Structures are given as C-alpha cells and as structure tokens.
PDB file of N, CA and C in Angstrom:
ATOM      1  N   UNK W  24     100.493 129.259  94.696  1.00  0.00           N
ATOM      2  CA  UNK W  24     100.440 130.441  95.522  1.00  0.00           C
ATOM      3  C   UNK W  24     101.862 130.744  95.994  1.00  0.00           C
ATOM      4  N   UNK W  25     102.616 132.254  95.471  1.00  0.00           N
ATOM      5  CA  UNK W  25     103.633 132.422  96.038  1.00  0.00           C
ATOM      6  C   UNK W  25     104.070 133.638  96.900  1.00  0.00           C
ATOM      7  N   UNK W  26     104.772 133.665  97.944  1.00  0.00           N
ATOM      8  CA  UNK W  26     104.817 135.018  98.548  1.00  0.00           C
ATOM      9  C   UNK W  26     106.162 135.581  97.593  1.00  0.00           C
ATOM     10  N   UNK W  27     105.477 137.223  97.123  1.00  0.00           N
ATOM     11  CA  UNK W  27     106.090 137.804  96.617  1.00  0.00           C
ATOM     12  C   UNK W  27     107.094 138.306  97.074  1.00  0.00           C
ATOM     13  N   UNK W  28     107.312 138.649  98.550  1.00  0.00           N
ATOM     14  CA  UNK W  28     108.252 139.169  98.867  1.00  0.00           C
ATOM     15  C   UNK W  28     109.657 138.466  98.975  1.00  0.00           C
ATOM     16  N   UNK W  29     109.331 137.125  98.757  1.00  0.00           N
ATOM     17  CA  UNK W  29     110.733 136.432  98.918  1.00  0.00           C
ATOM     18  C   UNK W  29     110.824 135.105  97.459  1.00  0.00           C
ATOM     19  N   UNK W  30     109.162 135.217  96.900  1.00  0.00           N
ATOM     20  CA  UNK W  30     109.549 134.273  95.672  1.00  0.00           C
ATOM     21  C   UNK W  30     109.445 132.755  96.356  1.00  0.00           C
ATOM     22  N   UNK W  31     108.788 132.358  97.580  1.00  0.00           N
ATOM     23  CA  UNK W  31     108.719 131.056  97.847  1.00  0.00           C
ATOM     24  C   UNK W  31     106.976 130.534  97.973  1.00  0.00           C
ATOM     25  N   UNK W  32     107.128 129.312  97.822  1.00  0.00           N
ATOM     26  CA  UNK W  32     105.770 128.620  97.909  1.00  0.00           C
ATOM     27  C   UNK W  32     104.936 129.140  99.606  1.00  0.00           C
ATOM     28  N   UNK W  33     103.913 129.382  99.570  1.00  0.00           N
ATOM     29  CA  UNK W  33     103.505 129.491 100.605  1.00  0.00           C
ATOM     30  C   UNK W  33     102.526 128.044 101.373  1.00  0.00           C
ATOM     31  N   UNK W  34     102.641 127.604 102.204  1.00  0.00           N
ATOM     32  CA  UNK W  34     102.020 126.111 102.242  1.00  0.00           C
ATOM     33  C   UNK W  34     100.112 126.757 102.439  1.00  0.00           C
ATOM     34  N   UNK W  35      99.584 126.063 101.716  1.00  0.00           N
ATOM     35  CA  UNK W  35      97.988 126.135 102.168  1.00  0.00           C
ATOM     36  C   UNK W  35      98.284 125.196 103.723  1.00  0.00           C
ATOM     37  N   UNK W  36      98.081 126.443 104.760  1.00  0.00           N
ATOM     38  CA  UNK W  36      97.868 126.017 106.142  1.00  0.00           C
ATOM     39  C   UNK W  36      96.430 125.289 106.743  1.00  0.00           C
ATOM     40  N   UNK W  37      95.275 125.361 106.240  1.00  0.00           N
ATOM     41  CA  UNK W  37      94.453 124.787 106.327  1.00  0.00           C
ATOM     42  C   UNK W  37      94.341 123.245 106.132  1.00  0.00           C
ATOM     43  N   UNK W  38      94.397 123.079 104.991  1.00  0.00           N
ATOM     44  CA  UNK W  38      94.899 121.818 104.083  1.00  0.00           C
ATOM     45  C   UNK W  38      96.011 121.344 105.265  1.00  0.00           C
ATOM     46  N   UNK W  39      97.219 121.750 105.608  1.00  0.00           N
ATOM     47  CA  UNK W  39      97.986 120.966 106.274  1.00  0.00           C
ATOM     48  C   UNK W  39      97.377 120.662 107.515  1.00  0.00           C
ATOM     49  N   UNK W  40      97.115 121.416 108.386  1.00  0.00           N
ATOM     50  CA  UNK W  40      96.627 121.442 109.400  1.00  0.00           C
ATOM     51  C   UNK W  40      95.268 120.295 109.469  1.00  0.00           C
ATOM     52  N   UNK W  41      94.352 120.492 108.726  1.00  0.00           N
ATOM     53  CA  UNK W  41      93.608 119.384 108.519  1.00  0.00           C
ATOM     54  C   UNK W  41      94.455 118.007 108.620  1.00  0.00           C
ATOM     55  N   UNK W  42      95.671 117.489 107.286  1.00  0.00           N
ATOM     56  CA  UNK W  42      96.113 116.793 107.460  1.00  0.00           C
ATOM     57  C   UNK W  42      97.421 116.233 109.000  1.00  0.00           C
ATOM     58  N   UNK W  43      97.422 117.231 109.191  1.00  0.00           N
ATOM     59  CA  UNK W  43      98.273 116.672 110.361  1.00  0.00           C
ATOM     60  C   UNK W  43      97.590 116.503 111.709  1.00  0.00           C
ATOM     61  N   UNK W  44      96.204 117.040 111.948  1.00  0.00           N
ATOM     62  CA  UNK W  44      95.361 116.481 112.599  1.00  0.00           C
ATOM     63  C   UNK W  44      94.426 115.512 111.901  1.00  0.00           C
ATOM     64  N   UNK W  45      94.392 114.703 111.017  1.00  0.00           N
ATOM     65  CA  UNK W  45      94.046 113.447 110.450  1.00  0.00           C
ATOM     66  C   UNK W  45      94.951 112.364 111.146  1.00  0.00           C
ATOM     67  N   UNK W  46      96.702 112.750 111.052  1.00  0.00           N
ATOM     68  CA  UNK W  46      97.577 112.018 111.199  1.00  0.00           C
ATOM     69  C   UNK W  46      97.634 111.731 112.506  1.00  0.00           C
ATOM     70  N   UNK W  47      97.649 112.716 113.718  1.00  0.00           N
ATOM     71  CA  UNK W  47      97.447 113.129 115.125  1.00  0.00           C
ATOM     72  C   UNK W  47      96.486 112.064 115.352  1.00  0.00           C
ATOM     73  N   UNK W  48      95.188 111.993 114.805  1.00  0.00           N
ATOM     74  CA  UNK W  48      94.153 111.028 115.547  1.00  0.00           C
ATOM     75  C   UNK W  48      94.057 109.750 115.265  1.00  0.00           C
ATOM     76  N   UNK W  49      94.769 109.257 113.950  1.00  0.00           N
ATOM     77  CA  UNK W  49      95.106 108.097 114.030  1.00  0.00           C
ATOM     78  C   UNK W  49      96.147 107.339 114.526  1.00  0.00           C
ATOM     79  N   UNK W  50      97.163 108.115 114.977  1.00  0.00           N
ATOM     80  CA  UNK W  50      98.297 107.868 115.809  1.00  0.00           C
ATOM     81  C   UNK W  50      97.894 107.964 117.366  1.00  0.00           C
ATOM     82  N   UNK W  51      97.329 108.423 117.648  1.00  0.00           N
ATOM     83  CA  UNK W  51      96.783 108.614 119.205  1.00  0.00           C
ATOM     84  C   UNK W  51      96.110 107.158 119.184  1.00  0.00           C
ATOM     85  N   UNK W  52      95.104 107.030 118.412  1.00  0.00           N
ATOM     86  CA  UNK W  52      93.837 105.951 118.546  1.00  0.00           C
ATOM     87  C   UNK W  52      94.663 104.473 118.420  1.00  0.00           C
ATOM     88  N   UNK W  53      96.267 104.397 117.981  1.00  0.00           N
ATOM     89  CA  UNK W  53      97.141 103.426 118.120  1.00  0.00           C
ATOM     90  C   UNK W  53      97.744 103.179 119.287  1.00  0.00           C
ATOM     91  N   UNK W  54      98.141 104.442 119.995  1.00  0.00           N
ATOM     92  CA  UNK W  54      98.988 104.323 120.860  1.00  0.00           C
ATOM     93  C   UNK W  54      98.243 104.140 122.151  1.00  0.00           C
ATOM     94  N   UNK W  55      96.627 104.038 122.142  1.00  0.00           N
ATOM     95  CA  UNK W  55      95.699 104.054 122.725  1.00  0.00           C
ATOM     96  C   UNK W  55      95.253 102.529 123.021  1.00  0.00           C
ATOM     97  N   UNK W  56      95.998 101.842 122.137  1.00  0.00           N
ATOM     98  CA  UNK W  56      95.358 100.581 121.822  1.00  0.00           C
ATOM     99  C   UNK W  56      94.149 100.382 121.048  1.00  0.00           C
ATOM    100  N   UNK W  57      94.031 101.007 120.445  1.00  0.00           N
ATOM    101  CA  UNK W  57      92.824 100.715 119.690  1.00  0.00           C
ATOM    102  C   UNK W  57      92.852  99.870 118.511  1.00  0.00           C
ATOM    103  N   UNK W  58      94.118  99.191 118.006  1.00  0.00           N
ATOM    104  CA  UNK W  58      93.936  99.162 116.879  1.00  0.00           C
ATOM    105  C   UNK W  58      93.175  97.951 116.192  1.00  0.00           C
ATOM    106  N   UNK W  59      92.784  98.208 114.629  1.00  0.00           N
ATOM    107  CA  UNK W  59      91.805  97.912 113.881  1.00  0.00           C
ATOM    108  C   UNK W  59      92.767  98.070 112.371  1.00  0.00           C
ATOM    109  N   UNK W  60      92.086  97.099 111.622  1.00  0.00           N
ATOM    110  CA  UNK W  60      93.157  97.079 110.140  1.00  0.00           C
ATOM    111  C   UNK W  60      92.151  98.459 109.746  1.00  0.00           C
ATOM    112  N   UNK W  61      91.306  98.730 109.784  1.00  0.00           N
ATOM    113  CA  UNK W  61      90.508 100.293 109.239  1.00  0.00           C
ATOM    114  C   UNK W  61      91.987 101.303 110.151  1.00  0.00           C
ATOM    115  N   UNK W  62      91.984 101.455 111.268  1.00  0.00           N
ATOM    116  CA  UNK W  62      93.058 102.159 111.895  1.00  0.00           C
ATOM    117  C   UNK W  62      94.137 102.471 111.355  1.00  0.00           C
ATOM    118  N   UNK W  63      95.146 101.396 110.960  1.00  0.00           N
ATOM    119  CA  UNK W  63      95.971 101.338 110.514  1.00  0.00           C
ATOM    120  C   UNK W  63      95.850 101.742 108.971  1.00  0.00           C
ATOM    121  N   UNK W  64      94.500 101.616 108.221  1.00  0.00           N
ATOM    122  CA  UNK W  64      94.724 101.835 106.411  1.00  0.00           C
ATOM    123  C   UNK W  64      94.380 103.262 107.046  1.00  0.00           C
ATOM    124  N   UNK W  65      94.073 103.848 107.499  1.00  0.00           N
ATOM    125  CA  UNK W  65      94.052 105.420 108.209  1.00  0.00           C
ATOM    126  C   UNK W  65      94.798 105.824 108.342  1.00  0.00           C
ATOM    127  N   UNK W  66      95.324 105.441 109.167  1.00  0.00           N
ATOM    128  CA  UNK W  66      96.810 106.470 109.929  1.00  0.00           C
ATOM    129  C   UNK W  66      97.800 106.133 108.578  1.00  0.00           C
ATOM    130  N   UNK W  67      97.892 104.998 107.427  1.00  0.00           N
ATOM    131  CA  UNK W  67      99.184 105.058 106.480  1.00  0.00           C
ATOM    132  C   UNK W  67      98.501 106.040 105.015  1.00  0.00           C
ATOM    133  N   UNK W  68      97.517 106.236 105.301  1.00  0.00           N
ATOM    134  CA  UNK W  68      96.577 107.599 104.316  1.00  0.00           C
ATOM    135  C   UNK W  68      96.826 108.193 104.524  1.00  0.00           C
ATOM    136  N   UNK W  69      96.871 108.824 105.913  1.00  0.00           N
ATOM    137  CA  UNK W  69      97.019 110.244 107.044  1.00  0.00           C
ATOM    138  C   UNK W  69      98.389 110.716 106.523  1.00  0.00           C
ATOM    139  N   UNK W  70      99.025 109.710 106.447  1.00  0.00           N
ATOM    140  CA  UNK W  70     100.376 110.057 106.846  1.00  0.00           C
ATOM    141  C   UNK W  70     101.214 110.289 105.173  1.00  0.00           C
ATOM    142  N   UNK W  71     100.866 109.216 104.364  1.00  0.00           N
ATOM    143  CA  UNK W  71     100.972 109.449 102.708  1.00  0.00           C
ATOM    144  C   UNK W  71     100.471 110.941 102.379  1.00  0.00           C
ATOM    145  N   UNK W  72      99.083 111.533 102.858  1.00  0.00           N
ATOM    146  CA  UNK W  72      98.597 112.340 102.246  1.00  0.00           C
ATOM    147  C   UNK W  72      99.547 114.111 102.880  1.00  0.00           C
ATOM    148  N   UNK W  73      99.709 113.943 104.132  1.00  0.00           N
ATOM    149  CA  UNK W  73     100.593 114.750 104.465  1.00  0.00           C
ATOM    150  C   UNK W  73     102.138 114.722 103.479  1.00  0.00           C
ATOM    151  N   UNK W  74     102.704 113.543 103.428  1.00  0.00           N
ATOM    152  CA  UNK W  74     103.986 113.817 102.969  1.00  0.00           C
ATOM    153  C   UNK W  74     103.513 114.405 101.494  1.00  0.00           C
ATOM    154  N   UNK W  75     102.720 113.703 100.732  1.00  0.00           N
ATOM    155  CA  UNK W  75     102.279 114.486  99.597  1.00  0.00           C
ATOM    156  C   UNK W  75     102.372 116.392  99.652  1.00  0.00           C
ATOM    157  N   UNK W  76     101.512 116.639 100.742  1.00  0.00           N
ATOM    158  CA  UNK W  76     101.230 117.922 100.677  1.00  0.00           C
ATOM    159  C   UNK W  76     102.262 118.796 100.887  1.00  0.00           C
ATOM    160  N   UNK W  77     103.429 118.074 101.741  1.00  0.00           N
ATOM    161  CA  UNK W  77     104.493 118.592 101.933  1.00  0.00           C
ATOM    162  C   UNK W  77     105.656 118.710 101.142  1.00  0.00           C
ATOM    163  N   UNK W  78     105.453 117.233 100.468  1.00  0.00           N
ATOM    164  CA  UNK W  78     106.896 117.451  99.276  1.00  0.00           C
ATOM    165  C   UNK W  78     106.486 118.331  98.079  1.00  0.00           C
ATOM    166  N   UNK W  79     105.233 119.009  97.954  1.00  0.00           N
ATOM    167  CA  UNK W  79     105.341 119.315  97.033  1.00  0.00           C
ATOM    168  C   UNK W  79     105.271 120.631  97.285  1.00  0.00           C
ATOM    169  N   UNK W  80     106.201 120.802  98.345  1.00  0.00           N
ATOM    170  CA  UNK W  80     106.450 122.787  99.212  1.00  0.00           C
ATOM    171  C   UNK W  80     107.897 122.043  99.567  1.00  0.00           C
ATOM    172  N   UNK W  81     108.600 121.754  98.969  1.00  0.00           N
ATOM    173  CA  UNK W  81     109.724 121.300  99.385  1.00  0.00           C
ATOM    174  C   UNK W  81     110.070 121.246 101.037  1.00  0.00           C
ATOM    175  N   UNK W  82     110.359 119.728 101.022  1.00  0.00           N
ATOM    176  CA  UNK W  82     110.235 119.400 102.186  1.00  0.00           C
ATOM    177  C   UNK W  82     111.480 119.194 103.266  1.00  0.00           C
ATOM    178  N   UNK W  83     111.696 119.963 104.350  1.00  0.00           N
ATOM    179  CA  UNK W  83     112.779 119.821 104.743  1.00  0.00           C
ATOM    180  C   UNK W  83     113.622 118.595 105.871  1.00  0.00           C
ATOM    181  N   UNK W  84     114.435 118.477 106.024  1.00  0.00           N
ATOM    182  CA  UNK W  84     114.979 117.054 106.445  1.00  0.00           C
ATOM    183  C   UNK W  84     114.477 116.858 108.005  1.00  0.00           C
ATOM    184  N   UNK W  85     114.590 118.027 108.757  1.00  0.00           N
ATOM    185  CA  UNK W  85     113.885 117.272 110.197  1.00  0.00           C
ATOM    186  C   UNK W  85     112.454 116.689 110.186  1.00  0.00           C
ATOM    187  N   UNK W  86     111.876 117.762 109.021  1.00  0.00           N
ATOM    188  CA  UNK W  86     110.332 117.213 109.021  1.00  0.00           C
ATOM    189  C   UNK W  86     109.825 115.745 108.590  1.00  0.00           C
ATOM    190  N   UNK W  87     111.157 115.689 107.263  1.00  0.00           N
ATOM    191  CA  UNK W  87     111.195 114.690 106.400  1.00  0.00           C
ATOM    192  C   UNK W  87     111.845 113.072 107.460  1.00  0.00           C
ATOM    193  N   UNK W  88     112.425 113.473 108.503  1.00  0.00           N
ATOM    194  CA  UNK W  88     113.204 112.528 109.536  1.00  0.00           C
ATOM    195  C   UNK W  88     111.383 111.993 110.274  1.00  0.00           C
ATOM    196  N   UNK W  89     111.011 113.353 110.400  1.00  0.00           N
ATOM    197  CA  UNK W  89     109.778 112.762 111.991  1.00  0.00           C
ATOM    198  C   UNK W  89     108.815 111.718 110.844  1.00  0.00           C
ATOM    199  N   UNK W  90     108.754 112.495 109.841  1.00  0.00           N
ATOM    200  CA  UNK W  90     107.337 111.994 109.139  1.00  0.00           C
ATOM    201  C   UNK W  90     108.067 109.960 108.639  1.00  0.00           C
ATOM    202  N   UNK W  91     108.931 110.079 108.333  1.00  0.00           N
ATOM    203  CA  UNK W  91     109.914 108.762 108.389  1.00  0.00           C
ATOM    204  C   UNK W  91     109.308 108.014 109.614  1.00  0.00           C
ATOM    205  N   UNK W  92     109.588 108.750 110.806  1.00  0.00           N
ATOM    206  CA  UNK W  92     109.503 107.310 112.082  1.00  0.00           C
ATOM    207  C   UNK W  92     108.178 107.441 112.368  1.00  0.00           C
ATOM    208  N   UNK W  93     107.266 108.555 111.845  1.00  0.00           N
ATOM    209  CA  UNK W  93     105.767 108.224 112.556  1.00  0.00           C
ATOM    210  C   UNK W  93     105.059 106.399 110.983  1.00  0.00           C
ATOM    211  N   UNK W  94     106.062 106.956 109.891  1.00  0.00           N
ATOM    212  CA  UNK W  94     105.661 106.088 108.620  1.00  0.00           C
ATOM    213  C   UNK W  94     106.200 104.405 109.590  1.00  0.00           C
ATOM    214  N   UNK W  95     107.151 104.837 110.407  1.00  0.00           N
ATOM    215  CA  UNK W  95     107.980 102.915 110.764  1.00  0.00           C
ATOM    216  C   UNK W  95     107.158 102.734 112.070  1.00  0.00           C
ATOM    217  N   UNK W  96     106.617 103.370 112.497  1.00  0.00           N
ATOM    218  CA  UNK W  96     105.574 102.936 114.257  1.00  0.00           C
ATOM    219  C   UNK W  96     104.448 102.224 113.382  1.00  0.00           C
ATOM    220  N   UNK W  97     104.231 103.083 112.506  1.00  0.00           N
ATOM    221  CA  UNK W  97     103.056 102.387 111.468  1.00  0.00           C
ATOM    222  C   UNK W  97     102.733 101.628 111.338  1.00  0.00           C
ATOM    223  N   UNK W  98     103.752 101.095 110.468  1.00  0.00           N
ATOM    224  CA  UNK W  98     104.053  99.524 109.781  1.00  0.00           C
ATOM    225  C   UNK W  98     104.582  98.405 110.613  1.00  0.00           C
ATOM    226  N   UNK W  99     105.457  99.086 111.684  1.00  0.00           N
ATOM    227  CA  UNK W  99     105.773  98.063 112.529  1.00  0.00           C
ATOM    228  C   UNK W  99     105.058  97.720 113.660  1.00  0.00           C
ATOM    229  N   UNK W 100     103.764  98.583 114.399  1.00  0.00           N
ATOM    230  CA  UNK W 100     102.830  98.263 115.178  1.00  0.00           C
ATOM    231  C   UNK W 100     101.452  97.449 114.144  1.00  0.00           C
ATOM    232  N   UNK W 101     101.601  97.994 112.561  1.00  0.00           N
ATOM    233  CA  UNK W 101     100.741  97.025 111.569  1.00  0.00           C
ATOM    234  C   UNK W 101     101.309  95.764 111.381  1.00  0.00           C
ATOM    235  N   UNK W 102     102.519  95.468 111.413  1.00  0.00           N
ATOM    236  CA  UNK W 102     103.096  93.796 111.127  1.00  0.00           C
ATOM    237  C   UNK W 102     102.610  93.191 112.384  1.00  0.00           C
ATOM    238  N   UNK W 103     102.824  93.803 113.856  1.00  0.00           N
ATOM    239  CA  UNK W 103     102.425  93.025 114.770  1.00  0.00           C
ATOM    240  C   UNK W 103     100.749  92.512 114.668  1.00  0.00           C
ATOM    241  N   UNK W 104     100.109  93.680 114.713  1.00  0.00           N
ATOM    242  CA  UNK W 104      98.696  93.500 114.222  1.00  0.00           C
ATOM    243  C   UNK W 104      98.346  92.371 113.807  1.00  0.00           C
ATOM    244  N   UNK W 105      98.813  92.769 112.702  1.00  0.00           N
ATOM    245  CA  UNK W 105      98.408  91.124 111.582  1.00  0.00           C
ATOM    246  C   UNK W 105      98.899  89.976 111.974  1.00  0.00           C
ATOM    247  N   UNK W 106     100.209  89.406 112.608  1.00  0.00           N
ATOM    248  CA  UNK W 106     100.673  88.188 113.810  1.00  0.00           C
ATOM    249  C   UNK W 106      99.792  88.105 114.025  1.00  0.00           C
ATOM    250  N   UNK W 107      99.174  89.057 114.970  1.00  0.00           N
ATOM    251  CA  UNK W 107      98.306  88.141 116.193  1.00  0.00           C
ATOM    252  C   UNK W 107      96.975  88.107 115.820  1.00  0.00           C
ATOM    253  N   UNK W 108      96.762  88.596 114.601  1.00  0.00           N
ATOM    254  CA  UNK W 108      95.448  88.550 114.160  1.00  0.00           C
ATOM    255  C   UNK W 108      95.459  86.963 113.585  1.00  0.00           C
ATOM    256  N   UNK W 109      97.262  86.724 112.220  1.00  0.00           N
ATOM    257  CA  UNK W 109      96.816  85.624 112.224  1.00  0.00           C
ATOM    258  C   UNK W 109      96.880  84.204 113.098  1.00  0.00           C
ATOM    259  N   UNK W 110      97.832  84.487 114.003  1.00  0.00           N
ATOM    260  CA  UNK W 110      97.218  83.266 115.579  1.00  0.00           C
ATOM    261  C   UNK W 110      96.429  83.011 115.418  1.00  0.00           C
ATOM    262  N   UNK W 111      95.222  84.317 116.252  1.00  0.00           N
ATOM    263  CA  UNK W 111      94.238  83.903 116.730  1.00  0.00           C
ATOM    264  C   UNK W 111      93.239  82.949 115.492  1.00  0.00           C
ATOM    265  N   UNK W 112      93.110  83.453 114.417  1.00  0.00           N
ATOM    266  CA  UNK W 112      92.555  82.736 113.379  1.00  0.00           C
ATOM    267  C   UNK W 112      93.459  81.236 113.546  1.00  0.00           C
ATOM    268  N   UNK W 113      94.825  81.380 113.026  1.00  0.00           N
ATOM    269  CA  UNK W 113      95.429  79.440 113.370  1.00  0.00           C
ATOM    270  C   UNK W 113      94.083  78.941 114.777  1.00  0.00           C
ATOM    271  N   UNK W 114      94.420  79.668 115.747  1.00  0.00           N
ATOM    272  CA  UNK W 114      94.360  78.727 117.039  1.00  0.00           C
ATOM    273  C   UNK W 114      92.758  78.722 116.767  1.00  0.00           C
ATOM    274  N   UNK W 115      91.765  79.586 116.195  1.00  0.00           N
ATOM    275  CA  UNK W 115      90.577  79.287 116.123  1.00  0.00           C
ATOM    276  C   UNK W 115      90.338  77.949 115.446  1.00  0.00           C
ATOM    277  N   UNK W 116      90.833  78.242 113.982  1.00  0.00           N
ATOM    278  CA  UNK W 116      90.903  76.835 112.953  1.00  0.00           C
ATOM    279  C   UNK W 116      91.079  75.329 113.874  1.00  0.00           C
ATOM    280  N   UNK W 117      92.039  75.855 114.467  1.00  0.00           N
ATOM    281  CA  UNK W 117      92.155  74.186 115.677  1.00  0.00           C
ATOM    282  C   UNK W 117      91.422  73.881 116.087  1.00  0.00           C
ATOM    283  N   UNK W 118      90.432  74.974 117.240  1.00  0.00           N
ATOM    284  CA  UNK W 118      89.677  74.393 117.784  1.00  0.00           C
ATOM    285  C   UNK W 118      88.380  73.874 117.404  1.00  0.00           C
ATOM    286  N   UNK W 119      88.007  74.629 115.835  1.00  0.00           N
ATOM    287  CA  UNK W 119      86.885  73.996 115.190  1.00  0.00           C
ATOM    288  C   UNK W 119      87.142  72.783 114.680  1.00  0.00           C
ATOM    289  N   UNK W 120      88.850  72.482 114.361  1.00  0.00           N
ATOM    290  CA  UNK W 120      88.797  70.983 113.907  1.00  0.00           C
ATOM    291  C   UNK W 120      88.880  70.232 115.015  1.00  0.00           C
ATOM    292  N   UNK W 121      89.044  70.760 116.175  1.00  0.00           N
ATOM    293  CA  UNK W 121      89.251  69.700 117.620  1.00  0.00           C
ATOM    294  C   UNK W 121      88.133  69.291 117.499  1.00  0.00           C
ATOM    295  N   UNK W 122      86.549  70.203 117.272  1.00  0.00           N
ATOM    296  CA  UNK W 122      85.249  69.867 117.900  1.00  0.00           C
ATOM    297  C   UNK W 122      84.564  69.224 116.576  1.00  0.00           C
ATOM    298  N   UNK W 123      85.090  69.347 115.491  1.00  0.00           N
ATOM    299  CA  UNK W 123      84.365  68.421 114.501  1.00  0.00           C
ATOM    300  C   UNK W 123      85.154  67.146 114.589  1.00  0.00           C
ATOM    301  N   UNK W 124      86.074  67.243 114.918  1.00  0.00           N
ATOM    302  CA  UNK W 124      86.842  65.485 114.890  1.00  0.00           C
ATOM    303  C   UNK W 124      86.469  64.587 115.942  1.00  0.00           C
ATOM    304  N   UNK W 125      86.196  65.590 117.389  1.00  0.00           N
ATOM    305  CA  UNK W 125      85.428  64.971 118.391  1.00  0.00           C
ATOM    306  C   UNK W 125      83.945  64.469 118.117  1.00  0.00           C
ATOM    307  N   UNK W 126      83.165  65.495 117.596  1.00  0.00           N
ATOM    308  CA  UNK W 126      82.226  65.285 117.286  1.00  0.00           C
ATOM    309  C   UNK W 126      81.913  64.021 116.004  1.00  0.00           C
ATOM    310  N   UNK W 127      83.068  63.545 115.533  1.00  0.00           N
ATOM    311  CA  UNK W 127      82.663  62.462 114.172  1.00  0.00           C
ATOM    312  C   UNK W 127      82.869  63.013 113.331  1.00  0.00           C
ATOM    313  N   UNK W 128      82.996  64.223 112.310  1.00  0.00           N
ATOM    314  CA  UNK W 128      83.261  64.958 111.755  1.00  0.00           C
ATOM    315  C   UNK W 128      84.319  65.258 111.239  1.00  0.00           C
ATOM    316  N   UNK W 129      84.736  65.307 109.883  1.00  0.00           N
ATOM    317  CA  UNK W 129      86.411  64.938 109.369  1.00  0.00           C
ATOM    318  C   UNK W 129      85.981  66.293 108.407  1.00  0.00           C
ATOM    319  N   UNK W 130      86.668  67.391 108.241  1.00  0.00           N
ATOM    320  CA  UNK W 130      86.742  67.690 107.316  1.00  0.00           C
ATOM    321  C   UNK W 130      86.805  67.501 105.896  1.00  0.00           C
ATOM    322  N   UNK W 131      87.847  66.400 105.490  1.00  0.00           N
ATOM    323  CA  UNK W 131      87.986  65.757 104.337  1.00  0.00           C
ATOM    324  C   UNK W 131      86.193  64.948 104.038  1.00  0.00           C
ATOM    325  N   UNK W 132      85.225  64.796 104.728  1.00  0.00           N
ATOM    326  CA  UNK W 132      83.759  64.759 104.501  1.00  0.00           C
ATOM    327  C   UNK W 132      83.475  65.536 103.892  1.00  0.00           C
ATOM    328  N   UNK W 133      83.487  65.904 102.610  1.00  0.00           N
ATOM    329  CA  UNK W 133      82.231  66.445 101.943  1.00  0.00           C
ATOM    330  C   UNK W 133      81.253  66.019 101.180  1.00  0.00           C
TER     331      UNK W 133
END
C-alpha cells in the first residue's frame, strides 16, 4: 500500500497499533511485578513482532533506539527471572535432601 502523493509506504495503522498495545501490556504486567516465563515469551513476541512490522516501512533511528531498550529491560529483567527462579529450585533440592537424609533416606537408594 502506497501513498501516491509522495510515493511512500503507508504503515497499516491498525496492525501497528494492535501491536504496540500487545507490547504496552506486556511491559506494564512486568513493571507491575508480575512476572511469569509466559510474560516474558510475550512481551519478547510483542516486541519481535512490532520491529518486524516496522522494518519493513523502513524504520527510523529514534524509534529503532526506544524499541532497542524496551528489547534490553526484557532480557535483562528475563536473566534476573530465571536467577531466582533457579535458587529457589537449588534451595528447594536441599531441603528435600535435608528431609530424606534425616529421614534415612539417601538418594543414591534406588
């Protein structure tokens, strides 16, 4: 789709708009504390599927700058995620071997 009067791509505004309120609610529902590894494979969809829609209306550098640091809150509020997700799993593992070793129970038993 092109506007004739100047010969440039016109963006399907719907389509974006959809996507940048996709991106909007999974970024809120982070900064909200909510997060969930579903959250996070969301908001890095949200955010892939926008730059898609955009680079291919040529995409310009401030837009191309924001869509950059909403892509690094992402990944870098997702690396923390997964830390403390895997802790809590370590420190769980402990305490089930604390209570089977107390209990008589050796793992190496099978």
């Amino acid at each position: 789709m092109t506007d004739d009067s100047n010969n440039t791509a016109v963006l399907p505004a719907e389509q974006l708009r959809d996507a940048v309120d996709a991106l909007r609610q999974t970024v809120t529902t982070l900064l909200e504390g909510e997060a969930s590894l579903t959250t996070y494979e969301t908001a890095i969809n949200s955010h892939d599927a926008l730059l898609d829609q955009l680079a291919m209306h040529s995409l310009d550098a401030p837009t191309l700058a924001a869509l950059e640091r909403i892509e690094q809150f992402i990944t870098l509020h997702a690396g923390t995620y997964y830390q403390t997700a895997i802790a809590k799993l370590d420190e769980n593992r402990k305490i089930v071997l604390s209570h089977c070793l107390r209990d008589g129970y050796s793992p190496w038993m099978a």
